[in-house]
Coordinates of C-alpha atoms in Angstrom, one line a residue:
Chain A
M602 CA -22.1 0.4 -32.6
T603 CA -25.2 -1.8 -32.6
A604 CA -26.9 -2.9 -29.4
I605 CA -25.9 -6.5 -30.1
T606 CA -22.2 -5.9 -30.5
F607 CA -22.3 -3.6 -27.5
I608 CA -23.8 -6.2 -25.3
R609 CA -21.5 -8.9 -26.6
D610 CA -18.4 -6.7 -25.9
L611 CA -19.7 -5.9 -22.5
F612 CA -20.2 -9.5 -21.5
D613 CA -16.8 -10.5 -22.9
L614 CA -15.2 -8.0 -20.7
L615 CA -17.3 -8.8 -17.7
L616 CA -16.4 -12.5 -18.0
V617 CA -12.7 -11.6 -17.9
F618 CA -13.4 -9.3 -15.0
A619 CA -15.3 -11.9 -12.9
L620 CA -12.5 -14.5 -13.4
A621 CA -9.8 -12.1 -12.5
I622 CA -11.5 -11.3 -9.2
F623 CA -11.4 -15.0 -8.2
V624 CA -7.8 -15.3 -9.3
G625 CA -6.9 -12.2 -7.3
F626 CA -8.3 -13.6 -4.1
E627 CA -6.9 -17.1 -4.7
V628 CA -3.4 -16.0 -5.5
I629 CA -2.7 -14.2 -2.3
S630 CA -5.0 -16.0 0.2
K631 CA -2.1 -17.8 1.9
V632 CA 0.5 -15.1 2.1
P633 CA 2.5 -14.9 5.4
T634 CA 2.6 -11.5 7.2
T635 CA 6.3 -11.3 6.5
L636 CA 5.5 -10.7 2.8
H637 CA 2.6 -8.3 3.2
T638 CA 4.6 -5.1 2.5
P639 CA 6.6 -6.5 -0.5
L640 CA 3.3 -8.0 -1.9
M641 CA 1.5 -4.8 -1.6
S642 CA 4.4 -3.0 -3.2
A643 CA 4.4 -5.6 -6.1
T644 CA 0.7 -5.4 -6.7
N645 CA 1.2 -1.6 -6.7
A646 CA 3.8 -2.0 -9.4
I647 CA 1.4 -4.3 -11.4
H648 CA -1.3 -1.7 -11.6
G649 CA 1.4 0.4 -13.3
V650 CA 0.2 -1.5 -16.4
V651 CA -2.0 1.6 -16.7
L652 CA 1.1 2.9 -18.6
V653 CA -0.1 0.7 -21.5
G654 CA -3.3 2.7 -21.5
S655 CA -1.3 5.9 -21.5
I656 CA 0.5 4.7 -24.6
F657 CA -2.8 4.0 -26.3
V658 CA -4.0 7.4 -25.5
V659 CA -1.0 9.1 -27.0
A660 CA -1.7 7.0 -30.2
T661 CA -5.4 8.2 -30.2
V662 CA -4.4 11.8 -29.7
F663 CA -1.8 11.8 -32.4
G664 CA -3.8 9.5 -34.7
A665 CA -6.7 11.8 -34.7
H666 CA -4.5 14.9 -35.2
L667 CA -5.7 16.4 -32.0
N668 CA -2.2 16.9 -30.6
G669 CA -2.7 20.5 -29.5
A670 CA -1.1 21.7 -26.4
L671 CA -3.8 20.5 -24.0
L672 CA -4.1 16.9 -25.1
T673 CA -0.4 16.5 -25.7
A674 CA 0.2 17.7 -22.2
L675 CA -2.5 15.4 -20.7
A676 CA -1.2 12.3 -22.5
F677 CA 2.4 13.1 -21.7
A678 CA 1.5 13.5 -18.0
A679 CA -0.3 10.2 -18.2
V680 CA 2.8 8.5 -19.5
V681 CA 5.1 10.1 -16.9
L682 CA 2.8 9.1 -14.0
G683 CA 2.3 5.6 -15.4
T684 CA 6.1 5.1 -15.7
I685 CA 6.7 6.4 -12.2
N686 CA 4.3 3.8 -11.0
V687 CA 5.9 0.9 -12.9
V688 CA 9.6 1.7 -12.5
G689 CA 9.3 2.9 -8.9
G690 CA 7.0 0.1 -7.9
F691 CA 9.2 -2.7 -9.2
A692 CA 12.5 -1.1 -8.0
V693 CA 11.2 -0.6 -4.5
T694 CA 9.9 -4.1 -4.3
E695 CA 13.2 -5.5 -5.5
R696 CA 15.0 -3.5 -2.8
M697 CA 12.7 -4.9 -0.1
L698 CA 13.1 -8.5 -1.3
Q699 CA 16.9 -8.2 -1.5
M700 CA 16.8 -8.1 2.3
F701 CA 15.1 -11.4 2.7
K702 CA 17.7 -14.0 3.2
K703 CA 17.3 -17.5 4.5
K704 CA 19.6 -18.3 7.4
E705 CA 19.9 -21.0 10.1
P706 CA 18.7 -19.7 13.4
A707 CA 21.8 -18.7 15.4
K708 CA 21.0 -21.2 18.2
K709 CA 24.0 -23.2 19.3
Chain B
M1122 CA -9.7 3.0 -29.6
T1123 CA -10.1 -0.7 -29.9
P1124 CA -6.7 -2.3 -30.7
L1125 CA -8.6 -5.0 -32.7
G1126 CA -8.9 -3.9 -36.3
P1127 CA -11.2 -5.4 -38.9
Y1128 CA -8.6 -7.9 -40.0
L1129 CA -5.9 -9.8 -38.2
E1130 CA -2.3 -9.4 -39.2
A1131 CA 0.9 -10.9 -37.9
R1132 CA 1.3 -7.8 -35.7
E1133 CA -2.1 -8.4 -34.1
I1134 CA -1.2 -12.0 -33.4
F1135 CA 2.1 -10.9 -31.8
F1136 CA 0.2 -8.3 -29.8
Y1137 CA -2.3 -10.7 -28.4
A1138 CA 0.3 -13.4 -27.6
A1139 CA 2.3 -10.8 -25.7
T1140 CA -0.8 -9.7 -23.8
L1141 CA -1.5 -13.3 -22.9
A1142 CA 2.1 -13.9 -21.8
A1143 CA 2.0 -10.7 -19.7
V1144 CA -1.1 -11.9 -17.9
V1145 CA 0.4 -15.3 -17.1
L1146 CA 3.6 -13.7 -15.9
F1147 CA 1.7 -11.4 -13.6
I1148 CA -0.3 -14.2 -12.0
V1149 CA 2.6 -16.6 -11.6
G1150 CA 4.7 -13.7 -10.3
L1151 CA 2.1 -12.9 -7.7
K1152 CA 1.8 -16.5 -6.7
R1153 CA 5.6 -16.7 -6.2
L1154 CA 5.5 -13.5 -4.1
S1155 CA 3.6 -15.3 -1.4
S1156 CA 6.6 -17.4 -0.3
P1157 CA 9.8 -15.9 1.0
A1158 CA 12.0 -18.3 -0.9
T1159 CA 10.5 -17.5 -4.4
A1160 CA 9.5 -13.9 -3.8
R1161 CA 12.4 -12.3 -5.7
M1162 CA 11.7 -14.5 -8.7
G1163 CA 8.1 -13.5 -8.6
N1164 CA 8.8 -9.8 -8.7
R1165 CA 11.1 -10.4 -11.7
Y1166 CA 8.4 -12.4 -13.5
A1167 CA 5.9 -9.6 -13.0
A1168 CA 8.5 -7.0 -14.2
A1169 CA 9.2 -9.1 -17.3
G1170 CA 5.5 -9.3 -18.0
M1171 CA 5.3 -5.5 -17.7
L1172 CA 8.2 -5.0 -20.1
L1173 CA 6.5 -7.3 -22.6
A1174 CA 3.2 -5.5 -22.3
I1175 CA 4.7 -2.0 -22.8
G1176 CA 6.8 -3.2 -25.7
A1177 CA 3.8 -4.8 -27.4
S1178 CA 1.6 -1.7 -27.0
V1179 CA 4.2 0.5 -28.6
W1180 CA 4.5 -2.0 -31.4
E1181 CA 0.7 -2.2 -31.8
T1182 CA 0.2 1.5 -32.0
N1183 CA 3.0 1.8 -34.6
A1184 CA 4.8 4.1 -32.1
I1185 CA 2.5 7.0 -33.0
G1186 CA 3.5 10.0 -31.0
W1187 CA 6.7 8.1 -30.1
W1188 CA 8.6 11.3 -28.9
V1189 CA 5.9 12.0 -26.3
I1190 CA 6.1 8.3 -25.1
L1191 CA 9.9 8.3 -25.1
A1192 CA 10.1 11.6 -23.2
G1193 CA 7.5 10.5 -20.7
I1194 CA 9.2 7.2 -20.0
V1195 CA 12.6 8.7 -19.6
I1196 CA 11.4 11.4 -17.2
G1197 CA 9.0 9.1 -15.3
G1198 CA 11.5 6.3 -15.2
A1199 CA 14.2 8.6 -13.8
I1200 CA 11.9 10.0 -11.1
G1201 CA 10.7 6.5 -10.2
L1202 CA 14.1 4.9 -10.1
F1203 CA 15.8 7.7 -8.3
S1204 CA 13.2 7.8 -5.5
A1205 CA 13.0 4.1 -5.2
L1206 CA 16.7 3.7 -4.8
K1207 CA 17.2 6.8 -2.6
V1208 CA 14.4 6.2 -0.1
K1209 CA 15.3 4.9 3.3
M1210 CA 13.8 1.6 4.3
T1211 CA 11.9 3.3 7.0
A1212 CA 10.2 5.7 4.6
M1213 CA 9.1 2.8 2.3
P1214 CA 5.3 3.0 3.2
Q1215 CA 4.9 6.6 2.1
M1216 CA 6.9 5.8 -1.1
V1217 CA 4.5 3.0 -2.0
A1218 CA 1.7 5.5 -1.3
L1219 CA 3.2 8.0 -3.8
F1220 CA 3.8 5.4 -6.5
N1221 CA 0.2 4.2 -6.0
G1222 CA -1.0 7.8 -6.3
A1223 CA 0.9 8.1 -9.6
G1224 CA -1.0 5.1 -11.0
G1225 CA -4.3 6.5 -9.9
G1226 CA -3.4 9.9 -11.5
A1227 CA -2.5 8.2 -14.8
A1228 CA -5.9 6.4 -14.9
A1229 CA -7.6 9.8 -14.3
L1230 CA -5.5 11.5 -17.0
I1231 CA -6.2 8.7 -19.5
S1232 CA -10.0 9.2 -19.0
T1233 CA -9.6 13.0 -19.2
S1234 CA -7.7 12.8 -22.4
E1235 CA -10.3 10.4 -23.9
F1236 CA -13.0 12.8 -22.9
F1237 CA -11.3 15.8 -24.6
V1238 CA -10.6 13.7 -27.7
A1239 CA -14.3 13.2 -28.0
V1240 CA -15.0 16.9 -27.3
F1241 CA -12.5 18.2 -29.8
G1242 CA -13.2 15.5 -32.3
R1243 CA -17.0 16.1 -32.2
G1244 CA -18.6 15.2 -35.5
S1245 CA -16.2 12.4 -36.2
D1246 CA -17.9 9.0 -35.8
A1247 CA -14.6 7.2 -35.0
L1248 CA -14.1 9.4 -31.9
S1249 CA -17.6 9.6 -30.6
L1250 CA -18.4 7.9 -27.3
N1251 CA -20.7 5.1 -26.6
L1252 CA -22.4 4.1 -23.3
L1253 CA -19.9 1.6 -22.2
V1254 CA -17.0 4.0 -22.9
I1255 CA -18.6 7.0 -21.2
V1256 CA -19.6 5.0 -18.1
S1257 CA -16.2 3.4 -17.6
L1258 CA -14.5 6.7 -18.5
V1259 CA -16.3 8.6 -15.8
V1260 CA -16.0 5.9 -13.1
S1261 CA -12.2 5.4 -13.7
A1262 CA -11.7 9.2 -13.7
I1263 CA -13.4 9.5 -10.3
I1264 CA -11.7 6.5 -8.6
G1265 CA -8.3 7.4 -10.1
A1266 CA -8.6 11.0 -8.9
I1267 CA -9.6 9.9 -5.4
S1268 CA -6.7 7.5 -5.2
F1269 CA -4.3 10.2 -6.5
S1270 CA -5.2 12.9 -4.0
G1271 CA -5.8 10.4 -1.1
S1272 CA -2.4 8.9 -1.6
I1273 CA -0.8 12.3 -1.5
I1274 CA -2.4 13.0 1.9
A1275 CA -1.4 9.6 3.1
F1276 CA 2.2 10.4 2.0
L1277 CA 2.1 13.8 3.8
K1278 CA 0.8 12.2 7.0
L1279 CA 3.4 9.4 7.0
Q1280 CA 6.2 11.8 6.1
E1281 CA 5.0 14.0 9.0
W1282 CA 4.9 17.0 6.7
M1283 CA 1.4 17.4 8.1
T1284 CA -0.1 16.1 11.3
G1285 CA -0.6 12.3 11.6
R1286 CA -3.6 12.9 13.8
P1287 CA -7.1 12.6 12.5
V1288 CA -8.3 16.0 11.2
T1289 CA -11.9 16.4 12.1
Y1290 CA -14.4 19.3 12.3
K1291 CA -18.1 19.6 12.9
G1292 CA -20.4 18.3 10.2
Q1293 CA -17.5 16.6 8.4
Q1294 CA -19.5 13.5 7.4
A1295 CA -22.3 15.7 6.1
V1296 CA -19.8 17.7 4.0
N1297 CA -18.3 14.5 2.6
A1298 CA -21.7 13.0 1.9
L1299 CA -22.8 16.2 0.1
L1300 CA -19.7 16.3 -2.0
A1301 CA -20.2 12.6 -2.9
L1302 CA -23.7 13.4 -4.0
V1303 CA -22.6 16.2 -6.2
I1304 CA -20.0 14.0 -7.8
V1305 CA -22.5 11.2 -8.4
A1306 CA -25.1 13.6 -9.8
L1307 CA -22.5 15.2 -12.3
A1308 CA -21.4 11.7 -13.2
L1309 CA -24.9 10.5 -14.0
V1310 CA -25.7 13.6 -16.1
I1311 CA -22.4 13.1 -18.1
M1312 CA -23.2 9.4 -18.6
A1313 CA -26.9 10.0 -19.5
T1314 CA -25.9 12.5 -22.2
I1315 CA -23.0 10.3 -23.4
G1316 CA -20.6 13.2 -22.7
G1317 CA -22.9 15.8 -24.4
V1318 CA -22.5 18.3 -21.7
P1319 CA -20.1 21.4 -21.7
W1320 CA -16.6 20.3 -20.9
Y1321 CA -16.5 22.2 -17.6
W1322 CA -19.1 19.8 -16.1
Y1323 CA -16.6 17.0 -16.5
V1324 CA -13.8 19.2 -15.0
A1325 CA -16.0 20.1 -12.1
M1326 CA -16.6 16.4 -11.4
L1327 CA -12.9 15.6 -11.6
V1328 CA -12.0 18.5 -9.2
G1329 CA -14.8 17.3 -6.9
A1330 CA -13.2 13.8 -6.9
L1331 CA -9.8 15.2 -6.1
I1332 CA -11.2 17.1 -3.2
F1333 CA -13.1 14.1 -2.0
G1334 CA -9.9 12.1 -1.9
V1335 CA -8.3 14.7 0.4
L1336 CA -11.4 14.9 2.7
F1337 CA -11.7 11.1 2.8
V1338 CA -8.1 10.5 4.1
L1339 CA -7.9 13.6 6.4
P1340 CA -10.0 12.2 9.3
I1341 CA -8.2 8.9 9.3
G1342 CA -5.4 8.7 11.9
G1343 CA -1.9 7.3 11.6
A1344 CA -2.8 4.1 13.4
D1345 CA -5.0 3.2 10.5
M1346 CA -2.6 4.2 7.7
P1347 CA -1.7 0.7 6.8
V1348 CA -5.3 -0.1 6.1
V1349 CA -5.7 3.2 4.1
I1350 CA -2.6 2.5 1.9
S1351 CA -3.9 -1.0 1.2
L1352 CA -7.3 0.4 0.4
L1353 CA -6.0 3.1 -2.0
N1354 CA -3.8 0.4 -3.7
S1355 CA -6.9 -1.6 -4.5
F1356 CA -8.7 1.6 -5.6
T1357 CA -6.1 2.2 -8.2
G1358 CA -6.4 -1.4 -9.2
V1359 CA -10.1 -1.0 -9.8
A1360 CA -9.5 2.3 -11.6
V1361 CA -7.1 0.6 -13.9
A1362 CA -9.5 -2.3 -14.5
I1363 CA -12.2 0.1 -15.5
T1364 CA -9.8 1.9 -17.8
G1365 CA -9.5 -1.5 -19.5
F1366 CA -13.3 -1.4 -20.1
E1367 CA -12.9 2.1 -21.5
L1368 CA -10.1 1.2 -23.9
N1369 CA -11.5 -2.3 -24.5
Y1370 CA -8.3 -4.0 -23.5
Q1371 CA -8.3 -7.2 -21.5
L1372 CA -4.8 -6.8 -20.1
L1373 CA -5.8 -3.8 -18.1
I1374 CA -9.0 -5.4 -16.9
V1375 CA -7.2 -8.6 -15.7
S1376 CA -4.2 -6.8 -14.1
G1377 CA -6.3 -4.1 -12.5
T1378 CA -8.8 -6.6 -11.1
L1379 CA -6.1 -8.8 -9.7
V1380 CA -4.7 -5.8 -7.8
G1381 CA -8.2 -4.7 -6.8
A1382 CA -9.2 -8.1 -5.5
S1383 CA -6.0 -8.9 -3.7
G1384 CA -5.8 -5.4 -2.3
T1385 CA -9.3 -5.7 -0.9
L1386 CA -8.5 -9.0 0.6
L1387 CA -5.4 -7.6 2.3
T1388 CA -7.4 -4.6 3.5
I1389 CA -10.0 -7.0 5.1
L1390 CA -7.3 -9.1 6.7
M1391 CA -5.8 -6.0 8.2
G1392 CA -9.1 -4.8 9.5
K1393 CA -9.6 -8.2 11.1
A1394 CA -6.2 -8.1 12.7
M1395 CA -7.4 -4.8 14.4
N1396 CA -10.8 -6.2 15.1
R1397 CA -12.4 -3.2 13.4
P1398 CA -14.7 -3.3 10.5
L1399 CA -13.6 -1.3 7.5
T1400 CA -16.5 1.2 7.9
N1401 CA -15.2 2.0 11.4
V1402 CA -11.7 2.6 10.1
L1403 CA -13.0 5.0 7.4
F1404 CA -15.6 6.8 9.3
G1405 CA -14.7 6.3 12.9
A1406 CA -12.1 9.2 13.2
F1407 CA -10.1 6.9 15.4
G1408 CA -8.2 8.6 18.2
S1409 CA -9.9 11.9 17.9
T1410 CA -12.9 11.4 20.1
G1411 CA -12.1 8.4 22.3
G1412 CA -8.3 8.9 22.4
M1413 CA -8.5 12.2 24.2
E1414 CA -10.0 10.6 27.2
P1415 CA -7.9 8.6 29.6
A1416 CA -8.4 4.9 28.8
G1417 CA -11.4 3.9 30.9
G1418 CA -10.5 6.4 33.6
A1419 CA -7.9 3.8 34.7
S1420 CA -5.1 6.2 34.7
G1421 CA -6.9 9.5 35.6
G1422 CA -5.1 11.9 33.2
G1423 CA -1.8 10.3 32.5
P1424 CA 0.3 7.5 33.9
Q1425 CA 1.5 8.0 37.5
N1426 CA 3.6 5.1 38.7
I1427 CA 6.4 4.8 36.2
R1428 CA 9.7 3.1 37.0
A1429 CA 12.6 4.3 35.0
T1430 CA 15.6 2.1 34.7
S1431 CA 19.2 2.1 33.4
A1432 CA 20.9 0.3 30.5
E1433 CA 23.1 -1.6 33.0
D1434 CA 20.1 -3.0 34.9
V1435 CA 18.4 -4.1 31.7
A1436 CA 21.6 -5.7 30.4
V1437 CA 21.8 -7.9 33.5
M1438 CA 18.1 -8.9 33.3
L1439 CA 18.5 -9.8 29.6
S1440 CA 21.8 -11.7 30.0
Y1441 CA 20.4 -14.0 32.6
A1442 CA 17.1 -14.7 30.9
Q1443 CA 16.2 -18.0 29.2
Q1444 CA 14.1 -16.4 26.6
V1445 CA 13.8 -12.8 25.4
V1446 CA 11.0 -11.7 23.1
V1447 CA 11.7 -8.5 21.2
V1448 CA 8.6 -6.4 20.2
P1449 CA 9.6 -3.9 17.6
G1450 CA 7.4 -0.9 16.6
Y1451 CA 7.5 2.4 14.8
G1452 CA 9.9 3.8 17.3
M1453 CA 12.5 1.3 16.1
A1454 CA 11.8 2.4 12.5
V1455 CA 12.2 6.1 13.1
A1456 CA 15.4 5.6 15.1
Q1457 CA 16.8 3.2 12.4
A1458 CA 17.6 0.9 15.3
Q1459 CA 17.2 -2.4 13.5
H1460 CA 20.9 -3.0 13.1
S1461 CA 21.6 -2.3 16.7
V1462 CA 18.7 -4.6 17.7
R1463 CA 20.3 -7.4 15.7
E1464 CA 23.6 -6.8 17.4
L1465 CA 22.0 -7.0 20.8
A1466 CA 20.3 -10.3 19.8
D1467 CA 23.7 -11.7 18.6
Q1468 CA 25.3 -10.7 21.9
L1469 CA 22.5 -12.4 23.9
E1470 CA 22.5 -15.5 21.8
K1471 CA 26.3 -15.8 22.5
K1472 CA 25.3 -16.0 26.2
G1473 CA 22.8 -18.8 25.4
V1474 CA 19.7 -16.7 25.5
T1475 CA 16.9 -17.6 23.1
V1476 CA 15.8 -14.5 21.2
K1477 CA 12.5 -14.3 19.3
Y1478 CA 10.8 -11.4 17.6
A1479 CA 7.0 -10.8 18.0
I1480 CA 5.5 -9.1 15.0
H1481 CA 2.0 -7.6 15.4
P1482 CA 0.2 -7.4 12.1
V1483 CA -0.1 -3.7 12.3
A1484 CA 3.1 -2.8 14.0
G1485 CA 4.8 0.2 12.3
R1486 CA 3.0 2.0 9.5
M1487 CA 2.4 -0.9 7.1
P1488 CA 1.7 -4.6 7.3
G1489 CA 5.0 -6.3 7.3
H1490 CA 6.9 -3.1 7.9
M1491 CA 8.8 -4.6 10.8
N1492 CA 9.7 -7.7 8.8
V1493 CA 11.3 -5.6 6.1
L1494 CA 13.4 -3.6 8.6
L1495 CA 14.5 -6.6 10.5
A1496 CA 15.3 -8.4 7.2
E1497 CA 17.4 -5.4 6.3
A1498 CA 19.4 -6.0 9.4
N1499 CA 19.8 -9.7 8.4
V1500 CA 17.6 -11.1 11.1
P1501 CA 16.7 -14.6 9.9
Y1502 CA 13.0 -14.6 9.1
N1503 CA 12.4 -17.9 11.0
Q1504 CA 13.1 -15.9 14.3
L1505 CA 10.1 -13.6 13.5
Y1506 CA 6.8 -14.8 14.9
D1507 CA 3.3 -13.7 14.1
M1508 CA 1.0 -12.7 16.9
D1509 CA -0.9 -16.0 17.1
D1510 CA 2.3 -17.9 17.3
I1511 CA 4.1 -15.8 19.9
N1512 CA 1.3 -15.0 22.3
P1513 CA 1.3 -18.5 24.0
E1514 CA 5.1 -18.0 24.5
F1515 CA 4.8 -14.9 26.7
P1516 CA 4.1 -16.7 29.9
R1517 CA 7.3 -18.7 29.4
T1518 CA 9.3 -15.5 28.5
D1519 CA 11.6 -13.9 31.0
V1520 CA 11.8 -10.5 29.4
A1521 CA 9.6 -8.8 26.8
L1522 CA 11.8 -6.1 25.3
I1523 CA 9.5 -3.5 23.7
I1524 CA 11.3 -1.2 21.3
G1525 CA 9.2 1.7 20.3
A1526 CA 5.9 -0.1 20.1
N1527 CA 2.9 1.1 22.0
D1528 CA -0.7 0.6 21.0
V1529 CA -0.1 -3.0 19.9
T1530 CA 0.9 -3.9 23.4
N1531 CA -1.8 -2.0 25.2
P1532 CA -3.7 -4.3 27.6
A1533 CA -6.6 -1.8 27.6
A1534 CA -7.6 -3.5 24.3
R1535 CA -8.3 -6.6 26.3
N1536 CA -9.9 -5.4 29.5
V1537 CA -11.1 -1.8 29.2
P1538 CA -14.4 -1.9 27.3
S1539 CA -14.5 1.9 27.1
S1540 CA -11.1 2.2 25.4
P1541 CA -11.2 3.1 21.7
I1542 CA -9.0 0.1 20.9
Y1543 CA -11.0 -2.4 23.0
G1544 CA -11.2 -5.7 21.2
M1545 CA -8.1 -5.2 19.0
P1546 CA -5.9 -8.3 19.3
I1547 CA -2.7 -7.3 21.0
L1548 CA 0.6 -8.9 21.9
D1549 CA 0.2 -10.3 25.5
V1550 CA 3.6 -8.8 26.7
D1551 CA 2.2 -8.3 30.2
K1552 CA 2.2 -12.1 30.6
A1553 CA 6.0 -12.1 30.5
S1554 CA 7.9 -12.2 33.8
N1555 CA 9.4 -8.8 33.1
V1556 CA 8.6 -6.0 30.6
V1557 CA 11.2 -3.5 29.5
V1558 CA 9.9 -0.6 27.4
L1559 CA 12.3 1.5 25.3
K1560 CA 10.5 4.8 24.6
R1561 CA 11.4 8.3 23.7
S1562 CA 9.1 9.9 26.2
M1563 CA 5.8 9.4 28.0
R1564 CA 3.9 10.6 24.9
S1565 CA 1.0 8.4 24.0
G1566 CA 1.1 6.2 20.9
F1567 CA 0.0 7.1 17.4
A1568 CA -3.6 6.3 18.3
G1569 CA -3.4 8.8 21.2
I1570 CA -4.4 6.4 24.0
D1571 CA -2.7 5.9 27.4
N1572 CA -1.1 2.6 27.9
P1573 CA -1.7 1.1 31.4
L1574 CA 1.1 -1.4 30.7
Y1575 CA 3.6 1.3 31.8
E1576 CA 2.1 1.4 35.3
D1577 CA 2.4 -2.4 35.7
P1578 CA 4.8 -3.2 38.6
K1579 CA 6.6 -5.7 36.3
T1580 CA 7.3 -2.9 33.8
S1581 CA 10.4 -0.7 33.7
M1582 CA 11.0 2.1 31.3
L1583 CA 14.3 3.0 29.5
F1584 CA 13.8 6.4 28.1
G1585 CA 15.7 7.8 25.1
D1586 CA 16.1 7.4 21.3
A1587 CA 15.6 3.7 20.5
K1588 CA 18.9 3.4 18.7
A1589 CA 20.9 5.1 21.4
S1590 CA 19.2 3.0 24.1
V1591 CA 19.8 -0.3 22.2
D1592 CA 23.5 0.7 21.6
G1593 CA 23.7 1.4 25.3
L1594 CA 22.3 -2.1 26.0
V1595 CA 24.8 -3.7 23.6
A1596 CA 27.7 -2.0 25.3
A1597 CA 26.4 -3.0 28.7
V1598 CA 25.8 -6.6 27.8
K1599 CA 29.4 -6.8 26.3
A1600 CA 30.8 -5.4 29.5
L1601 CA 29.2 -8.0 31.7

């Protein structure tokens, strides 16, 4: 990789990174305390997108015919952990949110 | 490892469109999650985005190694789904900690696999590392590993499989600093040589990071666990974002950064709610030094003038009140008393009493922990009040009913400068006409500090398991 492409790649990625920081702050800046736990749980589920990285790694390992015991085990474990993060994260958030119901205050 | 080949095919276009859609769904989903009315929709948007992203990545890679992916997803999915559906609502915080640790572990494993691919594939140009890849590989491995082992310690502490108290020893900070230096030094050598060191240097660095995660959470006490879980959540986000740099894939960068940024903001908000800068939470070993001393010498080695009361007396007091404010805490969670609390509130409302709930931002073990439990018991969320909204109400309140909360009601935070929690905003329950405290025993709270509230002449104590006590109150109110 030449220095030019390297720097261009780096800045492309940094640009995305910088914008995402602002969006991350903006999107949750006005959240009520009531939703802090479900929100934390949902963001927890979203970083489960690391599973996509695990899938790429499996492809790299097999694509390069390096699928010996060690690398297969590492990539497999990465998929398992990533999936636990995704599935567990969304399921637990859904369970929390099922409990939020709007009701009239019971005042007479 | 770049998904972008030299030429663009239909498959590439589909892949990038799916990536874009996933990013939009994540952002819109998060936005919806910040209002109770749309929160469920928001979670489903995000889940749909995730499904799309996973499907697209399998498609993009031609499902190479599909049996490993399939087996991993089936096993991981079963574990995740089973534990998410089986966990009690009270154990939710430690469950989130575990799921978070899994994400951090996955990031570390991805980096480790990439490192060994380069080691085994040495000589092949396609598999060699460049500076961007090695730097992000090393950083995401370190942060992911810290998040993994730190989350496990947070889980063990909250599950009470190990002590929730801060674990401290002499020279702890020096040991941590030294370990951090060793990790950084190894990381710099690995980066400078573009991975051209023996593989065990990398493994040593990874093991160092795992140990660091353990040491980093050990001295932090249970009172600060909400902040720690939130911080570790944003750590994993950052690790995932950096994995995106490593794999040159924007979806990971955007999603990881979203979580990293929002998690950091949440952590800061929580620190503010406790009036303690983050550095103090992380390095203060809260409750281990200050907590052992009686708060400001006010109580001289434990509370003395305690008035115990009976369910019948409290029932009378509650039934003839105009306004009752319920202050739930961790004691309500462990006793699973939320349904009984709701029933008590229903009985009181039948008698024309106004019932409100005061939610301190760090009540329980996680921000919003109490809200989730009360929501489970069908308490309408417009009866729940944040600290700033409820505090002006206390002078007009006849009875403040404290159910298993302690440190968040401790007036020492307001007027005893030597107290370790001095300056932390609290619920001003002592301004109510009467205070009733439901408590298991006279043991101090999670922060290990005496609470002078219990010696206030206005205060009476009802000892026992929170659920049993509240059930007793319900029966007594009905009998009136």
